[in-house]
Tab-separated table of N, CA and C in Angstrom:
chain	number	residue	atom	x	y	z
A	1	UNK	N	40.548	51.966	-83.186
A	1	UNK	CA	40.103	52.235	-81.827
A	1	UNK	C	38.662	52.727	-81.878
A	2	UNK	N	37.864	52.401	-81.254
A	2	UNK	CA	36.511	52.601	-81.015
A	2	UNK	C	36.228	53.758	-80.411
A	3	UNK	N	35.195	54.723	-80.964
A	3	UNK	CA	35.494	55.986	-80.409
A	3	UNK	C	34.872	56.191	-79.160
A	4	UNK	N	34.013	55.322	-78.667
A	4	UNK	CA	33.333	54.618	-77.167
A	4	UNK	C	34.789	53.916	-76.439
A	5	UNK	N	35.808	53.433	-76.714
A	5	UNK	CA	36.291	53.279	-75.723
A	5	UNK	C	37.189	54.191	-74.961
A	6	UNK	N	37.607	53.498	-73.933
A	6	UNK	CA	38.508	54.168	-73.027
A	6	UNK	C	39.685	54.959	-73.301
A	7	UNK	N	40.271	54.035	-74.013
A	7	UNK	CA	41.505	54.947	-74.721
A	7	UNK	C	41.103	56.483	-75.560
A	8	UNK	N	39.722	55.952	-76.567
A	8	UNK	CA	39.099	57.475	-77.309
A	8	UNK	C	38.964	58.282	-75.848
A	9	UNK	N	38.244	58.033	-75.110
A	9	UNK	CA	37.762	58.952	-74.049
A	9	UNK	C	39.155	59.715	-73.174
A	10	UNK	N	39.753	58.914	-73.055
A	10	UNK	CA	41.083	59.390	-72.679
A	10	UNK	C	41.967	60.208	-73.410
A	11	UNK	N	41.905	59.878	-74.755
A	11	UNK	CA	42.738	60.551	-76.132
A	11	UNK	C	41.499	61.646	-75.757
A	12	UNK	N	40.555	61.793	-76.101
A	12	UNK	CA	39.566	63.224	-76.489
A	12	UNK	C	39.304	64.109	-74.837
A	13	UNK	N	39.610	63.609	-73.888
A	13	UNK	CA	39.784	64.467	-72.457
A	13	UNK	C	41.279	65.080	-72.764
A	14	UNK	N	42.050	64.195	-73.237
A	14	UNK	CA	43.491	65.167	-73.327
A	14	UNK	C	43.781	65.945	-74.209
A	15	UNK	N	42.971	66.093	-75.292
A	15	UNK	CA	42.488	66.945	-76.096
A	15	UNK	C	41.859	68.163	-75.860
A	16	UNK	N	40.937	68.002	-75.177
A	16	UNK	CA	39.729	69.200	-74.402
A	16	UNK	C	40.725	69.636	-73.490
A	17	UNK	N	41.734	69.125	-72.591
A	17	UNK	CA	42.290	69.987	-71.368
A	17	UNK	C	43.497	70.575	-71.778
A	18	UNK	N	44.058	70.390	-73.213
A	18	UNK	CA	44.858	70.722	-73.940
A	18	UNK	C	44.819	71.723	-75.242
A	19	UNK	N	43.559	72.269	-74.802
A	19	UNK	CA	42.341	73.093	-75.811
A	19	UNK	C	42.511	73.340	-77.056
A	20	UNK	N	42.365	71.771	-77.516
A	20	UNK	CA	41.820	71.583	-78.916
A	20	UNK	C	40.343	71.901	-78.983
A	21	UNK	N	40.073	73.209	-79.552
A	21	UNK	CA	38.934	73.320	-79.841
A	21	UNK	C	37.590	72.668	-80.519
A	22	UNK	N	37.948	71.466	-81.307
A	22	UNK	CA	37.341	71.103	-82.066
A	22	UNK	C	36.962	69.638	-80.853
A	23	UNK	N	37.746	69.170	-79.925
A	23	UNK	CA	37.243	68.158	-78.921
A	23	UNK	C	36.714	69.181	-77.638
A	24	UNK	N	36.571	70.372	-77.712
A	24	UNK	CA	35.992	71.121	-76.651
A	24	UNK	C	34.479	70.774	-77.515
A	25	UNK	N	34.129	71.058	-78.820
A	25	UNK	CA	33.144	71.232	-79.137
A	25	UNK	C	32.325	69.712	-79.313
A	26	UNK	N	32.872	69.111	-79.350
A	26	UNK	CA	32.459	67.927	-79.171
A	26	UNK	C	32.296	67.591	-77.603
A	27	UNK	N	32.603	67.784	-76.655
A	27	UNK	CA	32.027	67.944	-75.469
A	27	UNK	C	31.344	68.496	-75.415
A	28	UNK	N	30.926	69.249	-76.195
A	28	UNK	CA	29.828	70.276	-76.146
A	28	UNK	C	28.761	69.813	-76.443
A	29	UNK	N	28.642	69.405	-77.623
A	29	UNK	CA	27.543	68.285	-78.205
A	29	UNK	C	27.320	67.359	-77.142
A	30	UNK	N	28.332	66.749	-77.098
A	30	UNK	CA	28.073	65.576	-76.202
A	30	UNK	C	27.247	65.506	-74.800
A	31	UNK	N	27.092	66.970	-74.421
A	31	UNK	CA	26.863	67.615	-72.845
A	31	UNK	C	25.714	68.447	-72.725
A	32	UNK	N	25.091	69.027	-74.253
A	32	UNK	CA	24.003	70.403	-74.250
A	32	UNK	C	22.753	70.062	-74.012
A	33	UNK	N	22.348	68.291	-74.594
A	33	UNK	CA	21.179	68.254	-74.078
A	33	UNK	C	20.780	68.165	-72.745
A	34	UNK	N	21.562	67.441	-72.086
A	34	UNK	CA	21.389	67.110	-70.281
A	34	UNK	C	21.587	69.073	-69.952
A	35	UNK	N	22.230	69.691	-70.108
A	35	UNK	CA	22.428	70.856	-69.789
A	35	UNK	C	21.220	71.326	-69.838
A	36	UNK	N	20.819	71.964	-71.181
A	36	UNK	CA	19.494	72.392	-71.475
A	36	UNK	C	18.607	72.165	-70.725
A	37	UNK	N	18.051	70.509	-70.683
A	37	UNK	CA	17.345	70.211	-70.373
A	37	UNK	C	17.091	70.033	-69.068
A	38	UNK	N	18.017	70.229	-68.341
A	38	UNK	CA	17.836	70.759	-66.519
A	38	UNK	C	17.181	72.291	-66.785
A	39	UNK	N	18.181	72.800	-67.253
A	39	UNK	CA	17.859	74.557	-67.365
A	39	UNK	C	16.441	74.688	-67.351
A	40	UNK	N	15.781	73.814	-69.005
A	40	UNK	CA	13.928	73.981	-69.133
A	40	UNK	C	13.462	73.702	-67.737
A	41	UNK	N	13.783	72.253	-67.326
A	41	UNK	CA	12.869	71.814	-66.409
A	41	UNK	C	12.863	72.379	-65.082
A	42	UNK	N	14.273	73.691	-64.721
A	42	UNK	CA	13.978	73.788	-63.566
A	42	UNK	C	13.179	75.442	-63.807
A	43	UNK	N	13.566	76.289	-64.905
A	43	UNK	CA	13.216	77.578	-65.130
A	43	UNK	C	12.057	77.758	-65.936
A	44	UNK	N	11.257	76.423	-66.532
A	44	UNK	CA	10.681	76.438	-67.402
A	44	UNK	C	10.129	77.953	-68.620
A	45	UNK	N	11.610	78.208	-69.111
A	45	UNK	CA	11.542	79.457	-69.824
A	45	UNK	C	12.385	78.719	-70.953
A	46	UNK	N	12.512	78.532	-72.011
A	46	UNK	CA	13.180	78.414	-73.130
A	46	UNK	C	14.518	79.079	-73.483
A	47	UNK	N	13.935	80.556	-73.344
A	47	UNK	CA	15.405	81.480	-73.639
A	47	UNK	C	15.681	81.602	-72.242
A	48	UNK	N	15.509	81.440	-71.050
A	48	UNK	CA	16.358	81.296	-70.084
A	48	UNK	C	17.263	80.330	-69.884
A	49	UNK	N	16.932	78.465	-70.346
A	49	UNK	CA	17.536	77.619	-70.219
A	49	UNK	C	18.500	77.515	-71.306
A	50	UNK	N	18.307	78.599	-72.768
A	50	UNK	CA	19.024	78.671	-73.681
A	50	UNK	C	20.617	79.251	-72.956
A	51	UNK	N	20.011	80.630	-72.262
A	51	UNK	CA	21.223	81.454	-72.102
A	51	UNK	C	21.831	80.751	-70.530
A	52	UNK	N	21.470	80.136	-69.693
A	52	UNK	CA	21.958	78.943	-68.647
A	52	UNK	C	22.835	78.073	-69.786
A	53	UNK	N	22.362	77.723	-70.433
A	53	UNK	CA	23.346	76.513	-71.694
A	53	UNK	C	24.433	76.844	-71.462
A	54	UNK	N	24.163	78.411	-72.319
A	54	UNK	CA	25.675	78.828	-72.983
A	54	UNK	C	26.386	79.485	-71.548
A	55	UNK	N	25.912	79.848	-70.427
A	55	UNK	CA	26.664	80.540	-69.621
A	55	UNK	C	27.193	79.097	-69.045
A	56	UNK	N	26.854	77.913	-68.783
A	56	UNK	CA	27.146	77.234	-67.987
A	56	UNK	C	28.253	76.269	-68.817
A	57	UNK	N	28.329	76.586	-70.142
A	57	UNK	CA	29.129	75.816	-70.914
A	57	UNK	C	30.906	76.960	-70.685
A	58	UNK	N	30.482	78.173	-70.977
A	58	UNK	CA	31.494	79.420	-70.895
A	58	UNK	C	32.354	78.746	-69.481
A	59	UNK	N	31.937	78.528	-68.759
A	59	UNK	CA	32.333	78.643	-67.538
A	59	UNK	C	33.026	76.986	-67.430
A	60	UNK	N	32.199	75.834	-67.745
A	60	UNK	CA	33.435	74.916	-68.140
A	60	UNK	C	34.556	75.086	-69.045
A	61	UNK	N	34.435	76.103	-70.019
A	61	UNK	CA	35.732	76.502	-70.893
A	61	UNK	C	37.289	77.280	-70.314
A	62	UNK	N	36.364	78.163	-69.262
A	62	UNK	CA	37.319	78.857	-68.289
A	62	UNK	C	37.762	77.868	-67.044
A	63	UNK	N	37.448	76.533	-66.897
A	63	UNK	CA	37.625	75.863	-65.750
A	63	UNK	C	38.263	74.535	-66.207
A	64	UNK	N	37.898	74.381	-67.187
A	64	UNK	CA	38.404	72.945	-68.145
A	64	UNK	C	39.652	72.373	-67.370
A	65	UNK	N	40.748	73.509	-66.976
A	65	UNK	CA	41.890	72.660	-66.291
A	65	UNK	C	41.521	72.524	-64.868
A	66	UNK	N	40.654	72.141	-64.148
A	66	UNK	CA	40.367	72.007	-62.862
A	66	UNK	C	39.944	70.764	-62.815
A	67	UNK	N	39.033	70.088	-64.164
A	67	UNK	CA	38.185	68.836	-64.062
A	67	UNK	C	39.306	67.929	-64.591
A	68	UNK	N	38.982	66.655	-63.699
A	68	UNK	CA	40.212	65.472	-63.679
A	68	UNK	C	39.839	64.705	-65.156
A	69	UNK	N	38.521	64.740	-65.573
A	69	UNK	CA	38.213	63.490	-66.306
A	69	UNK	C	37.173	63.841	-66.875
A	70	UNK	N	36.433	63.048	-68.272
A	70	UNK	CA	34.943	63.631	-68.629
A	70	UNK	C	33.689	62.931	-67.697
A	71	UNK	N	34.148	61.875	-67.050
A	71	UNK	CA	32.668	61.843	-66.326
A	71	UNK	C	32.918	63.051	-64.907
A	72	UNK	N	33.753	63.558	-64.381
A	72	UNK	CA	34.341	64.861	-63.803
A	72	UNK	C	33.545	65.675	-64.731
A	73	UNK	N	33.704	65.831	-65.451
A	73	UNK	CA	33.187	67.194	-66.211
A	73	UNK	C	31.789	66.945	-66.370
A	74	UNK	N	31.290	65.535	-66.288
A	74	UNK	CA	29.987	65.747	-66.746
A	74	UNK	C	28.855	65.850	-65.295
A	75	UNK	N	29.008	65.512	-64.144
A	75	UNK	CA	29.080	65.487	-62.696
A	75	UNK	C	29.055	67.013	-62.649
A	76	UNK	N	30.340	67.514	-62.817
A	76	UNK	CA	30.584	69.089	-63.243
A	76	UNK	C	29.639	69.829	-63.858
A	77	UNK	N	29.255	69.619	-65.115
A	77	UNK	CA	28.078	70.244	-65.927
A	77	UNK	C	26.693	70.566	-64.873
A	78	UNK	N	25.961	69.272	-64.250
A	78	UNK	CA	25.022	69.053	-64.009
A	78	UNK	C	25.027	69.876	-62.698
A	79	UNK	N	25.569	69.881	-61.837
A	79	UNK	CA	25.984	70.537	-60.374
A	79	UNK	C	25.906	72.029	-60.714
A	80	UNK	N	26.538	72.360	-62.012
A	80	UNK	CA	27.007	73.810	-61.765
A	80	UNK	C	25.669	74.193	-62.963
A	81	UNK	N	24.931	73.634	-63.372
A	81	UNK	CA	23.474	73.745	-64.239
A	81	UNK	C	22.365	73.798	-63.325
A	82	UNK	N	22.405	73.192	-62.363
A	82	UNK	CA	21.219	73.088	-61.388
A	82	UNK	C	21.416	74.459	-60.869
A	83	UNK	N	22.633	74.696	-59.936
A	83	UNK	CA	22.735	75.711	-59.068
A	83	UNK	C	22.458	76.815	-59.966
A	84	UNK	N	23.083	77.205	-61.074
A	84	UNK	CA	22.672	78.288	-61.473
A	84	UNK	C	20.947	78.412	-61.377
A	85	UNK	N	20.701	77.542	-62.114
A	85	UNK	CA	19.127	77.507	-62.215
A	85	UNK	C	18.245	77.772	-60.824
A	86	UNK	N	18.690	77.493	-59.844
A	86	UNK	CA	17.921	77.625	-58.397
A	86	UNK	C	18.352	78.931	-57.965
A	87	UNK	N	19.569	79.452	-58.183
A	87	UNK	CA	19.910	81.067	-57.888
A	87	UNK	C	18.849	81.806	-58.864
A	88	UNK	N	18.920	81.504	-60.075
A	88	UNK	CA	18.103	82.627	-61.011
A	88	UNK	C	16.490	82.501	-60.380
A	89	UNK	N	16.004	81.523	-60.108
A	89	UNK	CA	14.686	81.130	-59.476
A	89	UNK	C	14.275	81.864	-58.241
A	90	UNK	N	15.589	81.841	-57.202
A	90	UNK	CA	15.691	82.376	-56.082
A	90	UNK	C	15.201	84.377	-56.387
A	91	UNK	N	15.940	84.610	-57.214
A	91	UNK	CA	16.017	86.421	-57.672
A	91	UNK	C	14.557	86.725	-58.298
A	92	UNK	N	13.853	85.551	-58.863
A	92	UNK	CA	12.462	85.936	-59.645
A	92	UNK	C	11.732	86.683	-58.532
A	93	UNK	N	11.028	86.941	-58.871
A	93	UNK	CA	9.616	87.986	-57.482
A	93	UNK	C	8.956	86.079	-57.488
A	94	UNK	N	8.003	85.849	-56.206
A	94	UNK	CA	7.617	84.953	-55.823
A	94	UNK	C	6.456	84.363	-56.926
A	95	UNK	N	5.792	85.364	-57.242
A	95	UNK	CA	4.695	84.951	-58.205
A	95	UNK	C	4.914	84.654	-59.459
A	96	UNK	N	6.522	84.880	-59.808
A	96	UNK	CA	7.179	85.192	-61.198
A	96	UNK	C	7.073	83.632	-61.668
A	97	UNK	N	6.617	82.900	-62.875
A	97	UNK	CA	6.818	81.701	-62.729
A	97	UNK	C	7.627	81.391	-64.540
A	98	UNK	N	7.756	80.639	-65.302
A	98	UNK	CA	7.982	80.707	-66.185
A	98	UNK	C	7.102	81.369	-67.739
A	99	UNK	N	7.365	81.556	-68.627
A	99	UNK	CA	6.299	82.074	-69.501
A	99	UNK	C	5.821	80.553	-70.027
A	100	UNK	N	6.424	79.171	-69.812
A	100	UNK	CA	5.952	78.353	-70.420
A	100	UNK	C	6.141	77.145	-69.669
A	101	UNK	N	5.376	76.434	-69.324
A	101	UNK	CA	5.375	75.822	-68.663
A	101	UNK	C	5.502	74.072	-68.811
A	102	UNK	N	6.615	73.547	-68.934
A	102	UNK	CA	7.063	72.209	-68.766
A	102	UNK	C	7.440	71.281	-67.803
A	103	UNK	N	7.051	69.648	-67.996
A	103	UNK	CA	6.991	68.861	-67.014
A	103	UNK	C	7.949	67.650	-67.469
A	104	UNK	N	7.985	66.720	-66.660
A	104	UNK	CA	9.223	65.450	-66.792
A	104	UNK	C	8.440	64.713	-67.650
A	105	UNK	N	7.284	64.727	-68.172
A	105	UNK	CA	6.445	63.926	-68.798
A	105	UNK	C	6.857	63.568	-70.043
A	106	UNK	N	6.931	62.260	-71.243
A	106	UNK	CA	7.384	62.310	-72.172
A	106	UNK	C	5.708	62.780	-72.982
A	107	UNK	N	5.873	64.124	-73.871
A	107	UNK	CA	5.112	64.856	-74.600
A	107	UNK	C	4.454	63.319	-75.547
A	108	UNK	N	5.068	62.848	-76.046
A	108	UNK	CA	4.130	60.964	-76.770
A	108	UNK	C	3.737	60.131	-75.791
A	109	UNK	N	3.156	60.412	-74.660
A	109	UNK	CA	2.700	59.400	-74.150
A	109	UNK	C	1.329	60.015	-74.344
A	110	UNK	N	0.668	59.041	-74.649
A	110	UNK	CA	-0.812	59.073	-74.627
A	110	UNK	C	-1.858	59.175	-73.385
A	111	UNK	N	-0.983	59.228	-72.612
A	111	UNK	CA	-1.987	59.481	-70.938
A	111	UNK	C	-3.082	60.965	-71.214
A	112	UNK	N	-2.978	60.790	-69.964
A	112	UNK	CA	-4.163	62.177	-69.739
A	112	UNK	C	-3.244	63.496	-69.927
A	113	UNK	N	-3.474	64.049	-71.005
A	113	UNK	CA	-2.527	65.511	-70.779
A	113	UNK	C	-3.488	66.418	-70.233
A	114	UNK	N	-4.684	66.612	-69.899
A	114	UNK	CA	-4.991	67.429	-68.479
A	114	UNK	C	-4.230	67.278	-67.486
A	115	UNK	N	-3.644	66.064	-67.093
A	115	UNK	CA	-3.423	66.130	-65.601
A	115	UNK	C	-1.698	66.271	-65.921
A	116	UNK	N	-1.219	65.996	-67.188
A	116	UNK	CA	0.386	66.289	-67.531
A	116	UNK	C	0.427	68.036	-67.212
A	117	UNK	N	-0.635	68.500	-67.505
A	117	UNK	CA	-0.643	70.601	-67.858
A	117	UNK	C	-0.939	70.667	-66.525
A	118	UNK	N	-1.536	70.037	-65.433
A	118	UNK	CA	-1.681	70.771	-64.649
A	118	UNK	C	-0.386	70.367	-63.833
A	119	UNK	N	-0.095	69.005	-64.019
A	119	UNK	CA	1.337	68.861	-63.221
A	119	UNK	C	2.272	69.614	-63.415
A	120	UNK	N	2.399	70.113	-64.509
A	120	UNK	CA	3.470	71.285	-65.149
A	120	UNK	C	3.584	72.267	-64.311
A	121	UNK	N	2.257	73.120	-64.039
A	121	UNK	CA	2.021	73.906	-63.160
A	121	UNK	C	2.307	74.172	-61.858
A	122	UNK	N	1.939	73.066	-61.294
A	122	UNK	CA	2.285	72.507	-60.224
A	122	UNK	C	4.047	72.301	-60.186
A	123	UNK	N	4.045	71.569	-60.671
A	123	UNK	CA	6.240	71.467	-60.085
A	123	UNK	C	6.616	73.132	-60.540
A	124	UNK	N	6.095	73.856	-61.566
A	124	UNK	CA	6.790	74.860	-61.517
A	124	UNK	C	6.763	76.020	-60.642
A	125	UNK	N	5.168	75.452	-59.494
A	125	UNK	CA	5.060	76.427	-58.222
A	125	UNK	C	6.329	75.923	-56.795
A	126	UNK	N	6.959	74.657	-57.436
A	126	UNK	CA	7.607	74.549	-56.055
A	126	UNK	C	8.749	75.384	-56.002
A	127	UNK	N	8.921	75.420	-54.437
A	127	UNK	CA	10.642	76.266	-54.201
A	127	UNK	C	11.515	75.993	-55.121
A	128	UNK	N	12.491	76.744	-55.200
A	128	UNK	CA	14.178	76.241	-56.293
A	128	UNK	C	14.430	74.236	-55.535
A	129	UNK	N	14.720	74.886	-54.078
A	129	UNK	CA	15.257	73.331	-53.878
A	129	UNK	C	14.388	72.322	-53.901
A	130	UNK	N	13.490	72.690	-53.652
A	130	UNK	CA	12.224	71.188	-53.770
A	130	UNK	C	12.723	70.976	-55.371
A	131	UNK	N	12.013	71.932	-55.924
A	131	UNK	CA	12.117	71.547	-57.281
A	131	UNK	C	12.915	71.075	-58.008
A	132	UNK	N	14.100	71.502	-57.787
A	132	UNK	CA	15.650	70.728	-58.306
A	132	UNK	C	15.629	69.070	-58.051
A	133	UNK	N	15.574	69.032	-56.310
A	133	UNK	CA	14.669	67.578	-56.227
A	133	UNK	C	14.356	66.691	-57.029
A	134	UNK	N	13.309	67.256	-57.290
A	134	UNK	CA	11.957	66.264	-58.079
A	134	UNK	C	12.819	66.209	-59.380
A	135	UNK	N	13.414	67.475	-60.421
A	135	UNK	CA	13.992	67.011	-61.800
A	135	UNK	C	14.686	66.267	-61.607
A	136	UNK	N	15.879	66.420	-61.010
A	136	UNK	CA	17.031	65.361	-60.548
A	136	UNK	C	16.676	63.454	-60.026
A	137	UNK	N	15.459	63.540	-59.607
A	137	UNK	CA	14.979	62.552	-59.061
A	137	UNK	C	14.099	61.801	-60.333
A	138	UNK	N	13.311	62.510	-60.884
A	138	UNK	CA	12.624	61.849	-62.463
A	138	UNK	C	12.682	62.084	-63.616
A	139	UNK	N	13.683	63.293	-63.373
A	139	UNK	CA	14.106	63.623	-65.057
A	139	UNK	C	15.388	62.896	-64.671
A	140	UNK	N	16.295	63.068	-64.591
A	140	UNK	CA	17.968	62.785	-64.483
A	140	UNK	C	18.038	61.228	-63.640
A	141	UNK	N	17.222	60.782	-63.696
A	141	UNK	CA	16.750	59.487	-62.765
A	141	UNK	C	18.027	59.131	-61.599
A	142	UNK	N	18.257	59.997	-60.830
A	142	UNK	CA	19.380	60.246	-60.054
A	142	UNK	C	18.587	59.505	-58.587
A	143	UNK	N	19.153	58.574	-57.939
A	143	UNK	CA	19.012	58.389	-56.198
A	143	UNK	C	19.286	59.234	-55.651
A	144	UNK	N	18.943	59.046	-54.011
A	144	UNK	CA	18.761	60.281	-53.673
A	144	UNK	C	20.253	60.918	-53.366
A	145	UNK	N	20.360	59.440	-53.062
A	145	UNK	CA	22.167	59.471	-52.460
A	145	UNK	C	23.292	60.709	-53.606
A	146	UNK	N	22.761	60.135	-54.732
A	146	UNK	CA	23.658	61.240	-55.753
A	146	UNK	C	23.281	62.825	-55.804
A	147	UNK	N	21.881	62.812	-55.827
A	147	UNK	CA	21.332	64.273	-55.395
A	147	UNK	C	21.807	64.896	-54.262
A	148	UNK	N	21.975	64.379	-53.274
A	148	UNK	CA	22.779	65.496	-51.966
A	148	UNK	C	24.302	65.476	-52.452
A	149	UNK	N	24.906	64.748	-53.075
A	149	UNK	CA	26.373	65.108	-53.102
A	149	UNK	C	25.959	65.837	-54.505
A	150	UNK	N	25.534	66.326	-55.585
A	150	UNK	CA	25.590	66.770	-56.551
A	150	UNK	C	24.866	68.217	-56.253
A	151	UNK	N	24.357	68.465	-54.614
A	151	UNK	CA	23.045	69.652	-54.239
A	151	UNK	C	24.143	70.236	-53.410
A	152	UNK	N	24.924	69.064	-52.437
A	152	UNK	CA	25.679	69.486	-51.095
A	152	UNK	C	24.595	69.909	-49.744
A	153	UNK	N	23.600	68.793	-50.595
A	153	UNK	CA	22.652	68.699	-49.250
A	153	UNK	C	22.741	67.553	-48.224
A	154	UNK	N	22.344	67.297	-47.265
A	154	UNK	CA	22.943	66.376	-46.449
A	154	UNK	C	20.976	65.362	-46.734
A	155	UNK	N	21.391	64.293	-47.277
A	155	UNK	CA	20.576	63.083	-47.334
A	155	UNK	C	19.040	63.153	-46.971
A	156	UNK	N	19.141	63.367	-45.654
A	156	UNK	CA	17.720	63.760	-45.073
A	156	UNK	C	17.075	64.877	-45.527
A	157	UNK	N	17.713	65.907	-46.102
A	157	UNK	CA	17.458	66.992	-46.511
A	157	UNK	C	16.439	66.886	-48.196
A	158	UNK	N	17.694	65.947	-48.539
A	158	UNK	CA	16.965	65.207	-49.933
A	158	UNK	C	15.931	64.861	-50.349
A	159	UNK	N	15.641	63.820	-49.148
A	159	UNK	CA	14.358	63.035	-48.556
A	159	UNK	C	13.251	63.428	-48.361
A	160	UNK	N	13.921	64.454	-47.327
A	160	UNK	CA	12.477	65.460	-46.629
A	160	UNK	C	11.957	66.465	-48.236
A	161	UNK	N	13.110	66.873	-48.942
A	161	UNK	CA	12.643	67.941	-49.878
A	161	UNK	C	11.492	67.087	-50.900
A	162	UNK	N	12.066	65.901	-51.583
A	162	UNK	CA	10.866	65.064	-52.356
A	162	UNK	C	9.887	64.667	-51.675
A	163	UNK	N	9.657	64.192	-50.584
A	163	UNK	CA	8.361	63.756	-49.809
A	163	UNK	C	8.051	64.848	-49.616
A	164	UNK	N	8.257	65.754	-49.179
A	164	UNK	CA	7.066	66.929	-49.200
A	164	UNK	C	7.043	67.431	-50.106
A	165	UNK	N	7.409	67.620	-51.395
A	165	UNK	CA	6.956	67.914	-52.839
A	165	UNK	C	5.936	66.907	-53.067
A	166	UNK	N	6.540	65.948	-53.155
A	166	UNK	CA	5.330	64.946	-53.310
A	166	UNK	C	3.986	64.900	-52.960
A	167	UNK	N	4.480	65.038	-51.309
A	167	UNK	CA	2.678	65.620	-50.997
A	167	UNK	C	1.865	66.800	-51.223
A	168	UNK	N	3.024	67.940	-51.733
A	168	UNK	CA	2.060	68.823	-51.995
A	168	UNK	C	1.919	68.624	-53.502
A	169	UNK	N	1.992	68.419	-54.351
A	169	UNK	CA	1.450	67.913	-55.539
A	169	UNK	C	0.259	66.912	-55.828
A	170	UNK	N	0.671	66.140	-54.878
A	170	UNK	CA	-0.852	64.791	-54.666
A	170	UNK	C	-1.916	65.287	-54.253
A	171	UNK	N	-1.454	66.902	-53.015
A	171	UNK	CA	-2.875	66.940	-52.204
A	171	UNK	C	-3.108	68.558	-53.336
A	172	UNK	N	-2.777	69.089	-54.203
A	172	UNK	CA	-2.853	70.431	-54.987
A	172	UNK	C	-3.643	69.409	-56.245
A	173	UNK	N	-3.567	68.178	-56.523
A	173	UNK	CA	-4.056	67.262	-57.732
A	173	UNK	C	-5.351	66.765	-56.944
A	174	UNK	N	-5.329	66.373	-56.056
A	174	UNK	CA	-6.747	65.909	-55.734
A	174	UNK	C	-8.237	66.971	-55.359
């Protein structure tokens, strides 16, 4: 049996909801980079998106029997990774921004990294929800349609939040 197919995925979900530890941890693997890597891009702090990881992983361990399925759980991950991340954002003081500052940009592309550092800057001045937005929209290459059911924002809300990120980034760059 192929460990990509359906049946593995099915054998290793009934495993994880049956808490075999050793297929919990392999969900784990399977799940930390997308985790993480919301955490960086929306808190741009390292040891903040570290300790988001592990809190947001704890909390699928305590919930494991609630999720139907692993793309459930992985839907799951991302929803309950964002929100944390926009609450902790929400509690910072306004001026508070990350100690380090990262963008959706792939670090090997040879473009202009002036304008990659200052974009950095820039997405990390927007609100929690704009900003969730924009990662979800070019990091997580998500439509918009999946972003309001994964935000529990209603569509237009979606819309309106990236177009006006958008413009204030174009008109803060020019």
């Amino acid at each position: 049996m192929n460990a990509d197919s359906p049946e593995a995925c099915a054998t290793s979900w009934a495993a994880v909801r049956a808490g075999d530890a050793a297929a919990f941890a392999g969900l784990i693997r399977e799940h930390q980079r997308m985790v993480y890597s919301l955490g960086l891009r929306m808190l741009q702090n390292r040891a903040a998106a570290e300790d988001l990881t592990q809190e947001v992983f704890i909390q699928l361990h305590e919930r494991i029997a609630t999720l139907d399925s692993a793309p459930h759980a992985r839907h799951w991950l991302r929803r309950v990774a964002v929100h944390r991340a926009i609450d902790q954002l929400r509690r910072r003081p306004p001026s508070s921004t990350g100690d380090e500052v990262l963008l959706l940009v792939d670090e090997r592309d040879p473009g202009d990294h002036l304008l990659v550092k200052r974009l950095r800057v820039l997405i990390g001045e927007l609100p929690p929800d704009p900003r969730a937005v924009v990662v979800l929209r070019y990091q997580e290459d998500m439509d918009p349609s999946e972003i309001c059911r994964l935000l529990d924002m209603p569509l237009n809300t979606v819309k309106s939040h990236l177009r006006r990120a958008l413009e204030v980034l174009r008109e803060r760059l020019s």
